[in-house]
Short mmCIF file of C-alpha atoms in Angstrom, two decimals:
data_model
loop_
_atom_site.label_atom_id
_atom_site.label_comp_id
_atom_site.label_asym_id
_atom_site.label_seq_id
_atom_site.Cartn_x
_atom_site.Cartn_y
_atom_site.Cartn_z
CA MET A 27 -49.09 10.49 89.76
CA GLU A 28 -48.37 9.53 93.32
CA GLY A 29 -45.86 6.96 92.07
CA GLY A 30 -44.07 9.66 90.04
CA LYS A 31 -43.77 11.97 93.05
CA LYS A 32 -42.38 9.17 95.17
CA ALA A 33 -39.79 8.43 92.50
CA GLU A 34 -38.70 12.07 92.43
CA GLU A 35 -38.41 12.20 96.25
CA ALA A 36 -36.33 9.01 96.22
CA ALA A 37 -34.03 10.52 93.62
CA GLY A 38 -32.97 13.17 96.21
CA PRO A 39 -32.03 16.84 95.54
CA SER A 40 -31.87 18.08 92.00
CA CYS A 41 -28.62 18.63 90.07
CA ALA A 42 -28.81 22.40 90.79
CA GLY A 43 -28.27 21.65 94.47
CA THR A 44 -25.02 19.78 93.78
CA ASN A 45 -23.45 22.90 92.18
CA GLN A 46 -23.21 24.79 95.53
CA GLU A 47 -19.62 26.02 96.26
CA MET A 48 -17.77 24.15 98.94
CA PRO A 49 -16.02 26.24 101.68
CA HIS A 50 -12.34 26.89 100.89
CA HIS A 51 -9.78 25.53 103.39
CA PRO A 52 -6.20 26.71 102.87
CA ASN A 53 -3.71 23.89 102.61
CA GLU A 54 -0.54 23.54 104.74
CA GLU A 55 1.72 25.10 102.07
CA GLU A 56 -0.38 28.29 102.07
CA ASP A 57 -0.23 28.42 105.89
CA GLU A 58 3.59 28.11 105.82
CA GLU A 59 3.88 30.89 103.20
CA THR A 60 1.66 33.15 105.30
CA GLU A 61 3.75 32.52 108.43
CA ASP A 62 6.99 33.17 106.49
CA GLU A 63 5.61 36.46 105.18
CA LYS A 64 4.65 37.52 108.71
CA GLU A 65 8.13 36.69 110.01
CA GLU A 66 9.74 38.67 107.18
CA ASP A 67 7.49 41.66 107.85
CA GLU A 68 8.29 41.55 111.58
CA HIS A 69 12.04 41.28 110.83
CA ASP A 70 11.88 44.25 108.44
CA PHE A 71 10.00 46.29 111.03
CA GLU A 72 12.52 45.48 113.78
CA THR A 73 15.44 46.35 111.46
CA ASP A 74 13.89 49.67 110.42
CA HIS A 75 12.98 50.47 114.04
CA HIS A 76 16.56 49.73 115.21
CA GLN A 77 18.04 51.88 112.45
CA ASN A 78 15.69 54.75 113.29
CA THR A 79 16.37 54.59 117.05
CA THR A 80 20.17 54.12 116.93
CA PHE A 81 21.85 57.28 118.21
CA GLN A 82 24.09 58.98 115.66
CA PRO A 83 26.01 62.08 116.81
CA GLY A 84 25.46 65.11 114.61
CA PRO A 85 28.29 66.96 112.88
CA LEU A 86 30.54 69.01 115.14
CA LEU A 87 30.59 72.80 114.78
CA PRO A 88 33.26 75.20 116.01
CA LEU A 89 32.45 76.56 119.46
CA LYS A 90 32.07 80.10 118.14
CA ASP A 91 29.50 78.96 115.55
CA GLN A 92 27.47 77.22 118.25
CA ILE A 93 27.28 80.40 120.33
CA GLU A 94 26.46 82.63 117.35
CA ARG A 95 23.54 80.46 116.27
CA ASP A 96 20.24 82.15 117.21
CA LYS A 97 22.23 85.15 118.44
CA GLU A 98 19.18 87.39 117.96
CA ASP A 99 17.64 85.58 120.95
CA GLU A 100 19.38 87.33 123.87
CA SER A 101 18.24 84.89 126.58
CA LEU A 102 19.26 81.86 124.49
CA ARG A 103 22.63 83.44 123.73
CA ARG A 104 23.35 84.05 127.44
CA TRP A 105 22.27 80.49 128.26
CA LYS A 106 24.65 79.09 125.64
CA GLU A 107 27.53 81.24 126.89
CA LYS A 108 26.96 80.00 130.42
CA LEU A 109 26.64 76.39 129.29
CA LEU A 110 29.62 76.42 126.92
CA GLY A 111 31.92 78.41 129.16
CA CYS A 112 32.44 81.18 126.57
CA LEU A 113 36.25 81.10 126.60
CA GLU A 114 37.62 83.55 124.05
CA SER A 115 40.84 81.53 123.85
CA ASP A 116 38.83 78.59 122.51
CA PHE A 117 37.36 80.56 119.60
CA ASP A 118 40.13 79.31 117.32
CA GLY A 119 37.91 77.54 114.82
CA GLN A 120 39.13 74.07 115.82
CA VAL A 121 36.26 71.61 115.62
CA ASP A 122 37.54 68.53 117.45
CA PRO A 123 37.44 68.69 121.26
CA GLU A 124 40.55 67.92 123.29
CA VAL A 125 40.62 66.49 126.81
CA LYS A 126 43.82 67.20 128.71
CA PHE A 127 44.35 65.10 131.86
CA HIS A 128 46.32 66.80 134.64
CA SER A 129 46.45 64.15 137.38
CA ILE A 130 45.23 60.78 138.60
CA GLY A 131 44.45 60.21 142.26
CA ILE A 132 43.70 57.17 144.35
CA VAL A 133 41.23 57.68 147.22
CA SER A 134 41.26 54.90 149.81
CA GLU A 135 40.09 54.32 153.36
CA ASP A 136 43.61 53.08 154.11
CA PHE A 137 45.60 56.26 153.40
CA GLY A 138 43.23 59.00 152.23
CA GLU A 139 44.17 60.43 148.82
CA VAL A 140 47.40 60.19 146.82
CA VAL A 141 47.67 62.32 143.65
CA THR A 142 50.10 61.66 140.78
CA PRO A 143 50.62 64.30 138.03
CA LEU A 144 50.06 63.29 134.40
CA PRO A 145 51.54 62.32 132.04
CA LEU A 146 53.60 59.66 133.80
CA ASN A 147 57.30 59.53 133.03
CA GLU A 148 59.07 56.31 132.03
CA ASN A 149 60.23 55.56 135.58
CA GLN A 150 56.68 55.82 136.91
CA ASN A 151 55.39 53.46 134.22
CA ALA A 152 57.87 50.83 135.39
CA ARG A 153 57.09 51.08 139.13
CA VAL A 154 54.00 50.47 141.26
CA LEU A 155 51.78 53.56 141.30
CA PHE A 156 49.94 52.73 144.54
CA THR A 157 49.51 49.91 147.08
CA LEU A 158 46.23 48.74 148.62
CA ARG A 159 45.24 46.22 151.26
CA GLU A 160 43.09 43.25 150.34
CA GLY A 161 39.36 43.84 150.80
CA SER A 162 39.71 47.63 150.86
CA HIS A 163 37.47 50.19 149.14
CA TYR A 164 39.02 52.69 146.73
CA GLN A 165 38.27 55.12 143.89
CA LEU A 166 40.30 56.55 141.04
CA LYS A 167 39.99 60.34 140.72
CA LEU A 168 40.85 62.32 137.56
CA LYS A 169 41.47 66.04 137.03
CA PHE A 170 41.13 67.21 133.41
CA SER A 171 40.38 70.17 131.16
CA VAL A 172 38.28 70.34 127.98
CA LEU A 173 39.58 72.48 125.11
CA HIS A 174 38.26 73.83 121.76
CA ASN A 175 34.79 72.26 121.78
CA ILE A 176 32.21 70.25 123.72
CA VAL A 177 33.23 66.64 124.35
CA SER A 178 30.16 64.41 124.20
CA GLY A 179 29.73 61.11 126.02
CA LEU A 180 33.16 60.85 127.64
CA LYS A 181 33.49 57.32 129.01
CA TYR A 182 36.20 55.07 130.41
CA SER A 183 37.28 51.45 130.59
CA ASN A 184 39.72 50.10 133.17
CA THR A 185 41.18 46.66 132.43
CA VAL A 186 43.30 44.77 134.99
CA TRP A 187 45.70 41.86 134.49
CA LYS A 188 47.70 39.65 136.83
CA GLY A 189 50.44 37.42 135.48
CA GLY A 190 49.30 38.17 131.91
CA ILE A 191 45.70 37.02 132.58
CA GLN A 192 42.83 39.50 132.55
CA VAL A 193 41.12 39.40 135.94
CA ASP A 194 38.82 42.41 135.88
CA GLN A 195 37.31 45.10 133.66
CA SER A 196 35.09 48.03 134.64
CA LYS A 197 33.39 50.60 132.41
CA GLY A 198 31.50 53.79 133.07
CA MET A 199 30.22 57.09 131.71
CA LEU A 200 31.60 60.44 132.87
CA GLY A 201 29.26 62.59 130.78
CA THR A 202 29.37 65.58 128.42
CA PHE A 203 31.65 68.52 129.19
CA ALA A 204 32.10 72.02 127.75
CA PRO A 205 35.31 74.09 127.84
CA GLN A 206 35.70 76.12 131.01
CA LYS A 207 38.42 78.00 132.88
CA GLU A 208 38.64 75.67 135.88
CA PRO A 209 39.57 71.97 135.42
CA TYR A 210 36.99 69.27 136.05
CA GLU A 211 37.42 66.69 138.81
CA HIS A 212 35.67 63.36 138.49
CA ALA A 213 35.84 60.25 140.69
CA LEU A 214 35.21 56.88 139.05
CA LYS A 215 32.88 54.39 140.71
CA GLU A 216 34.09 52.75 143.92
CA GLU A 217 35.88 49.41 143.65
CA VAL A 218 36.82 46.75 146.25
CA THR A 219 40.12 44.87 146.09
CA PRO A 220 39.89 41.07 146.21
CA SER A 221 40.92 39.09 149.31
CA GLY A 222 42.90 35.93 149.89
CA VAL A 223 46.39 34.57 149.28
CA LEU A 224 45.91 34.36 145.51
CA ALA A 225 44.69 37.95 145.34
CA ARG A 226 47.91 39.41 146.74
CA GLY A 227 50.63 40.63 144.41
CA VAL A 228 51.32 43.13 141.63
CA TYR A 229 48.73 43.93 138.96
CA SER A 230 49.04 45.78 135.65
CA ALA A 231 46.20 47.92 134.32
CA LYS A 232 45.16 50.09 131.38
CA LEU A 233 42.80 53.05 131.80
CA LYS A 234 41.28 54.36 128.55
CA PHE A 235 39.03 57.37 127.86
CA GLU A 236 36.94 57.76 124.68
CA ASP A 237 34.04 59.97 123.57
CA ASP A 238 30.93 59.29 121.46
CA ASP A 239 32.96 59.72 118.25
CA ARG A 240 35.45 57.05 119.40
CA ARG A 241 38.25 59.59 119.90
CA CYS A 242 40.77 58.26 122.39
CA HIS A 243 41.71 61.11 124.74
CA MET A 244 44.01 59.11 127.01
CA GLU A 245 45.33 55.58 127.40
CA LEU A 246 47.18 55.20 130.69
CA LYS A 247 49.12 52.07 131.64
CA TYR A 248 49.94 51.68 135.33
CA SER A 249 50.68 49.09 138.04
CA PHE A 250 49.42 48.63 141.59
CA GLU A 251 49.92 46.13 144.39
CA ILE A 252 47.58 44.36 146.82
CA LYS A 253 49.03 43.39 150.19
CA LYS A 254 47.83 41.34 153.15
CA SER A 255 45.41 43.12 155.43
CA ILE A 256 46.84 43.74 158.91
#
């Protein structure tokens, strides 16, 4: 009997023990598929998030309709009239806003302010509109009116060339404006003219104004000159 027990112990664990399940280890192909699925999910999330957060202007309504909305609320109605200007002449049902530019001014430490009425005539387009010294600070100043409706996100770009080569471009936001009786005045951000022998001479420029709906309200071509500082 003792010999039989020893033989069984030498034989090792029974066959039932060999049927235990081995732990599952994913292979490299499964890992790659999992990573690809994660990347696709992240890409889809980023795309959906971008689409949901991209600003899209709502449909424009005539100015009169905007004021008459919620007209039963007296305080809200007065607030809208104050905000929108409440010009009876603008209650014409026209939906698209119009920005009418009256003048362009140049404000400089060299000579103060010089104002030129708009639109420019053909002779003014051909000649230099203003002259600045090298290294001087200056600002462009616009006077304009808003008609018919609110203009949203009015912005500008000012591109400058010398000898047919673009040398500078500045952009900025003016803001949102409602029709009102008095014209608006807005100064663009301050600029500094370049210095040096190569900086002197005549430049051509194009000043463009657009709103959030990509309406172009003005595209002004003009020339200016930079001279040697005394």
